[in-house]
Amino acid sequence: MWFNLNDIIQWLIHYKYLVIFPFAVFEGPIITIIAGFLASMGQLNFWVAFMVVAAGDLFADNLYYFIGYYGRLRFISKFEKYLGMSPARVELLEKHFEKHPWKTFIFGKIAHGTGSLILAAAGLGRVPYWEFIGYNIPTSLVNSFILIVIGFYFGHAYAYINTFFGYSSLVFVALLAGAYIYFIYRSKKYL
């Protein structure tokens, strides 16, 4: 978290929708929770806040996708020796997205703290953009809606929810690291 939660709430109350979008791009889930909380207090319109946080989330997702997509050659040449990501392994990544697109995108949405890596991997794995959008829009909308509803009903506990997001991020990062190590180990059979 780059900002103090109380400062964010004050900015949201004062500037409303103007700051929701950039905060949703950089801070994501906790901003959606806080927007739901402020909507429950009458400070924001629920549906407008939902549309703005969903737009911010989709913008960020596209940004990560394009970083992976256009950074592919640089990434492979620069980090191959450190991360074990050879062109052959990137091809296996492409096949993974072909076989398990829904599972991967849904995990990327619920796995706070690792979603950006999965979305960048979708770009790196050359998931066609319209296919990416087809999977990403529904998962983003459902995720944003669930989070804003949680904020609407339980947003008064935003500090605890933020702590939960912090701990769950650590768990998901550990799971993703384990999955990556398994991917590298398993891909040795195919290389």
mmCIF file of C-alpha atoms in Angstrom, residues 15-161:
data_model
loop_
_atom_site.group_PDB
_atom_site.id
_atom_site.type_symbol
_atom_site.label_atom_id
_atom_site.label_comp_id
_atom_site.label_asym_id
_atom_site.label_seq_id
_atom_site.Cartn_x
_atom_site.Cartn_y
_atom_site.Cartn_z
ATOM 1 C CA TYR A 15 -12.539 14.490 -4.949
ATOM 2 C CA LYS A 16 -14.883 11.511 -5.328
ATOM 3 C CA TYR A 17 -14.752 9.831 -8.736
ATOM 4 C CA LEU A 18 -11.771 11.848 -9.999
ATOM 5 C CA VAL A 19 -9.388 9.943 -7.745
ATOM 6 C CA ILE A 20 -11.124 6.572 -7.726
ATOM 7 C CA PHE A 21 -9.804 5.660 -11.173
ATOM 8 C CA PRO A 22 -6.079 6.283 -10.529
ATOM 9 C CA PHE A 23 -6.314 4.679 -7.088
ATOM 10 C CA ALA A 24 -8.091 1.672 -8.608
ATOM 11 C CA VAL A 25 -5.264 1.328 -11.130
ATOM 12 C CA PHE A 26 -2.515 1.368 -8.481
ATOM 13 C CA GLU A 27 -4.149 0.171 -5.260
ATOM 14 C CA GLY A 28 -6.909 -2.052 -6.647
ATOM 15 C CA PRO A 29 -8.936 -4.166 -4.235
ATOM 16 C CA ILE A 30 -8.759 -2.005 -1.117
ATOM 17 C CA ILE A 31 -9.935 1.043 -3.086
ATOM 18 C CA THR A 32 -12.917 -0.973 -4.282
ATOM 19 C CA ILE A 33 -13.703 -1.936 -0.680
ATOM 20 C CA ILE A 34 -13.409 1.699 0.461
ATOM 21 C CA ALA A 35 -15.562 2.900 -2.463
ATOM 22 C CA GLY A 36 -18.244 0.418 -1.406
ATOM 23 C CA PHE A 37 -17.962 1.635 2.172
ATOM 24 C CA LEU A 38 -18.357 5.271 1.099
ATOM 25 C CA ALA A 39 -21.325 4.293 -1.082
ATOM 26 C CA SER A 40 -22.988 2.731 1.974
ATOM 27 C CA MET A 41 -22.576 6.077 3.773
ATOM 28 C CA GLY A 42 -24.065 8.026 0.855
ATOM 29 C CA GLN A 43 -20.753 9.682 -0.084
ATOM 30 C CA LEU A 44 -20.621 7.940 -3.491
ATOM 31 C CA ASN A 45 -23.158 6.479 -5.883
ATOM 32 C CA PHE A 46 -22.767 2.693 -5.738
ATOM 33 C CA TRP A 47 -23.126 2.075 -9.490
ATOM 34 C CA VAL A 48 -20.948 4.971 -10.606
ATOM 35 C CA ALA A 49 -18.250 3.915 -8.122
ATOM 36 C CA PHE A 50 -18.519 0.337 -9.395
ATOM 37 C CA MET A 51 -18.102 1.437 -13.019
ATOM 38 C CA VAL A 52 -15.108 3.648 -12.190
ATOM 39 C CA VAL A 53 -13.267 0.988 -10.127
ATOM 40 C CA ALA A 54 -14.006 -1.649 -12.775
ATOM 41 C CA ALA A 55 -12.626 0.677 -15.462
ATOM 42 C CA GLY A 56 -9.503 1.289 -13.362
ATOM 43 C CA ASP A 57 -9.068 -2.437 -12.813
ATOM 44 C CA LEU A 58 -9.453 -3.183 -16.532
ATOM 45 C CA PHE A 59 -7.007 -0.403 -17.422
ATOM 46 C CA ALA A 60 -4.399 -1.851 -15.055
ATOM 47 C CA ASP A 61 -4.986 -5.366 -16.409
ATOM 48 C CA ASN A 62 -4.439 -4.163 -19.969
ATOM 49 C CA LEU A 63 -1.299 -2.360 -18.879
ATOM 50 C CA TYR A 64 0.145 -5.564 -17.381
ATOM 51 C CA TYR A 65 -0.855 -7.577 -20.436
ATOM 52 C CA PHE A 66 0.905 -5.155 -22.792
ATOM 53 C CA ILE A 67 4.001 -5.069 -20.594
ATOM 54 C CA GLY A 68 4.217 -8.840 -20.995
ATOM 55 C CA TYR A 69 3.312 -8.784 -24.673
ATOM 56 C CA TYR A 70 5.700 -6.061 -25.806
ATOM 57 C CA GLY A 71 8.395 -6.853 -23.272
ATOM 58 C CA ARG A 72 8.600 -10.480 -24.365
ATOM 59 C CA LEU A 73 11.860 -10.354 -26.300
ATOM 60 C CA ARG A 74 13.568 -8.081 -23.794
ATOM 61 C CA PHE A 75 12.345 -10.195 -20.900
ATOM 62 C CA ILE A 76 13.532 -13.478 -22.363
ATOM 63 C CA SER A 77 16.935 -12.172 -23.408
ATOM 64 C CA LYS A 78 17.545 -10.246 -20.188
ATOM 65 C CA PHE A 79 16.174 -12.557 -17.495
ATOM 66 C CA GLU A 80 16.417 -15.998 -19.079
ATOM 67 C CA LYS A 81 19.481 -17.013 -17.122
ATOM 68 C CA TYR A 82 18.064 -15.725 -13.803
ATOM 69 C CA LEU A 83 14.506 -17.017 -14.078
ATOM 70 C CA GLY A 84 14.956 -20.011 -16.325
ATOM 71 C CA MET A 85 12.476 -18.575 -18.842
ATOM 72 C CA SER A 86 13.777 -19.768 -22.197
ATOM 73 C CA PRO A 87 11.883 -19.445 -25.485
ATOM 74 C CA ALA A 88 10.890 -23.117 -25.131
ATOM 75 C CA ARG A 89 9.411 -22.457 -21.691
ATOM 76 C CA VAL A 90 7.528 -19.456 -23.007
ATOM 77 C CA GLU A 91 6.035 -21.816 -25.586
ATOM 78 C CA LEU A 92 4.908 -24.069 -22.722
ATOM 79 C CA LEU A 93 3.393 -20.994 -21.065
ATOM 80 C CA GLU A 94 1.456 -20.326 -24.282
ATOM 81 C CA LYS A 95 0.136 -23.896 -24.213
ATOM 82 C CA HIS A 96 -0.886 -23.489 -20.570
ATOM 83 C CA PHE A 97 -3.015 -20.460 -21.404
ATOM 84 C CA GLU A 98 -4.542 -22.386 -24.318
ATOM 85 C CA LYS A 99 -5.489 -25.335 -22.061
ATOM 86 C CA HIS A 100 -6.509 -23.507 -18.858
ATOM 87 C CA PRO A 101 -7.552 -19.941 -19.666
ATOM 88 C CA TRP A 102 -10.507 -19.603 -17.273
ATOM 89 C CA LYS A 103 -8.707 -21.190 -14.328
ATOM 90 C CA THR A 104 -5.672 -18.990 -14.864
ATOM 91 C CA PHE A 105 -7.591 -15.726 -15.227
ATOM 92 C CA ILE A 106 -9.868 -16.459 -12.283
ATOM 93 C CA PHE A 107 -6.864 -17.309 -10.105
ATOM 94 C CA GLY A 108 -5.213 -14.077 -11.286
ATOM 95 C CA LYS A 109 -8.239 -12.087 -10.139
ATOM 96 C CA ILE A 110 -8.656 -13.669 -6.711
ATOM 97 C CA ALA A 111 -4.931 -13.928 -6.029
ATOM 98 C CA HIS A 112 -4.333 -10.411 -4.778
ATOM 99 C CA GLY A 113 -0.679 -9.557 -5.071
ATOM 100 C CA THR A 114 0.017 -11.913 -7.971
ATOM 101 C CA GLY A 115 -2.630 -10.959 -10.491
ATOM 102 C CA SER A 116 -0.327 -8.525 -12.261
ATOM 103 C CA LEU A 117 2.227 -11.288 -12.823
ATOM 104 C CA ILE A 118 -0.401 -13.610 -14.281
ATOM 105 C CA LEU A 119 -1.726 -10.883 -16.578
ATOM 106 C CA ALA A 120 1.803 -10.044 -17.725
ATOM 107 C CA ALA A 121 2.354 -13.776 -18.284
ATOM 108 C CA ALA A 122 -0.743 -13.785 -20.509
ATOM 109 C CA GLY A 123 0.929 -11.147 -22.655
ATOM 110 C CA LEU A 124 4.252 -12.961 -22.504
ATOM 111 C CA GLY A 125 2.461 -16.185 -23.488
ATOM 112 C CA ARG A 126 0.944 -14.393 -26.483
ATOM 113 C CA VAL A 127 -2.687 -14.912 -25.525
ATOM 114 C CA PRO A 128 -4.511 -13.161 -28.393
ATOM 115 C CA TYR A 129 -5.720 -9.756 -27.193
ATOM 116 C CA TRP A 130 -9.408 -10.329 -27.969
ATOM 117 C CA GLU A 131 -9.259 -13.656 -26.173
ATOM 118 C CA PHE A 132 -7.558 -11.951 -23.227
ATOM 119 C CA ILE A 133 -10.338 -9.350 -23.156
ATOM 120 C CA GLY A 134 -12.974 -12.087 -23.422
ATOM 121 C CA TYR A 135 -11.649 -13.765 -20.288
ATOM 122 C CA ASN A 136 -10.566 -10.659 -18.424
ATOM 123 C CA ILE A 137 -13.667 -8.463 -18.663
ATOM 124 C CA PRO A 138 -16.071 -10.946 -17.025
ATOM 125 C CA THR A 139 -13.600 -11.905 -14.294
ATOM 126 C CA SER A 140 -12.785 -8.228 -13.597
ATOM 127 C CA LEU A 141 -16.425 -7.205 -13.449
ATOM 128 C CA VAL A 142 -17.373 -10.057 -11.107
ATOM 129 C CA ASN A 143 -14.336 -9.429 -8.902
ATOM 130 C CA SER A 144 -14.989 -5.672 -8.716
ATOM 131 C CA PHE A 145 -18.661 -6.224 -7.971
ATOM 132 C CA ILE A 146 -17.952 -8.708 -5.181
ATOM 133 C CA LEU A 147 -15.382 -6.377 -3.625
ATOM 134 C CA ILE A 148 -17.607 -3.294 -3.784
ATOM 135 C CA VAL A 149 -20.477 -5.262 -2.208
ATOM 136 C CA ILE A 150 -18.134 -6.441 0.548
ATOM 137 C CA GLY A 151 -17.148 -2.806 1.045
ATOM 138 C CA PHE A 152 -20.797 -1.733 1.097
ATOM 139 C CA TYR A 153 -21.704 -4.175 3.874
ATOM 140 C CA PHE A 154 -18.408 -4.640 5.726
ATOM 141 C CA GLY A 155 -16.393 -1.588 4.671
ATOM 142 C CA HIS A 156 -16.280 -0.203 8.205
ATOM 143 C CA ALA A 157 -13.638 -2.883 8.797
ATOM 144 C CA TYR A 158 -11.493 -1.655 5.878
ATOM 145 C CA ALA A 159 -8.301 -1.649 7.968
ATOM 146 C CA TYR A 160 -8.800 -5.318 8.881
ATOM 147 C CA ILE A 161 -9.696 -6.155 5.301
#
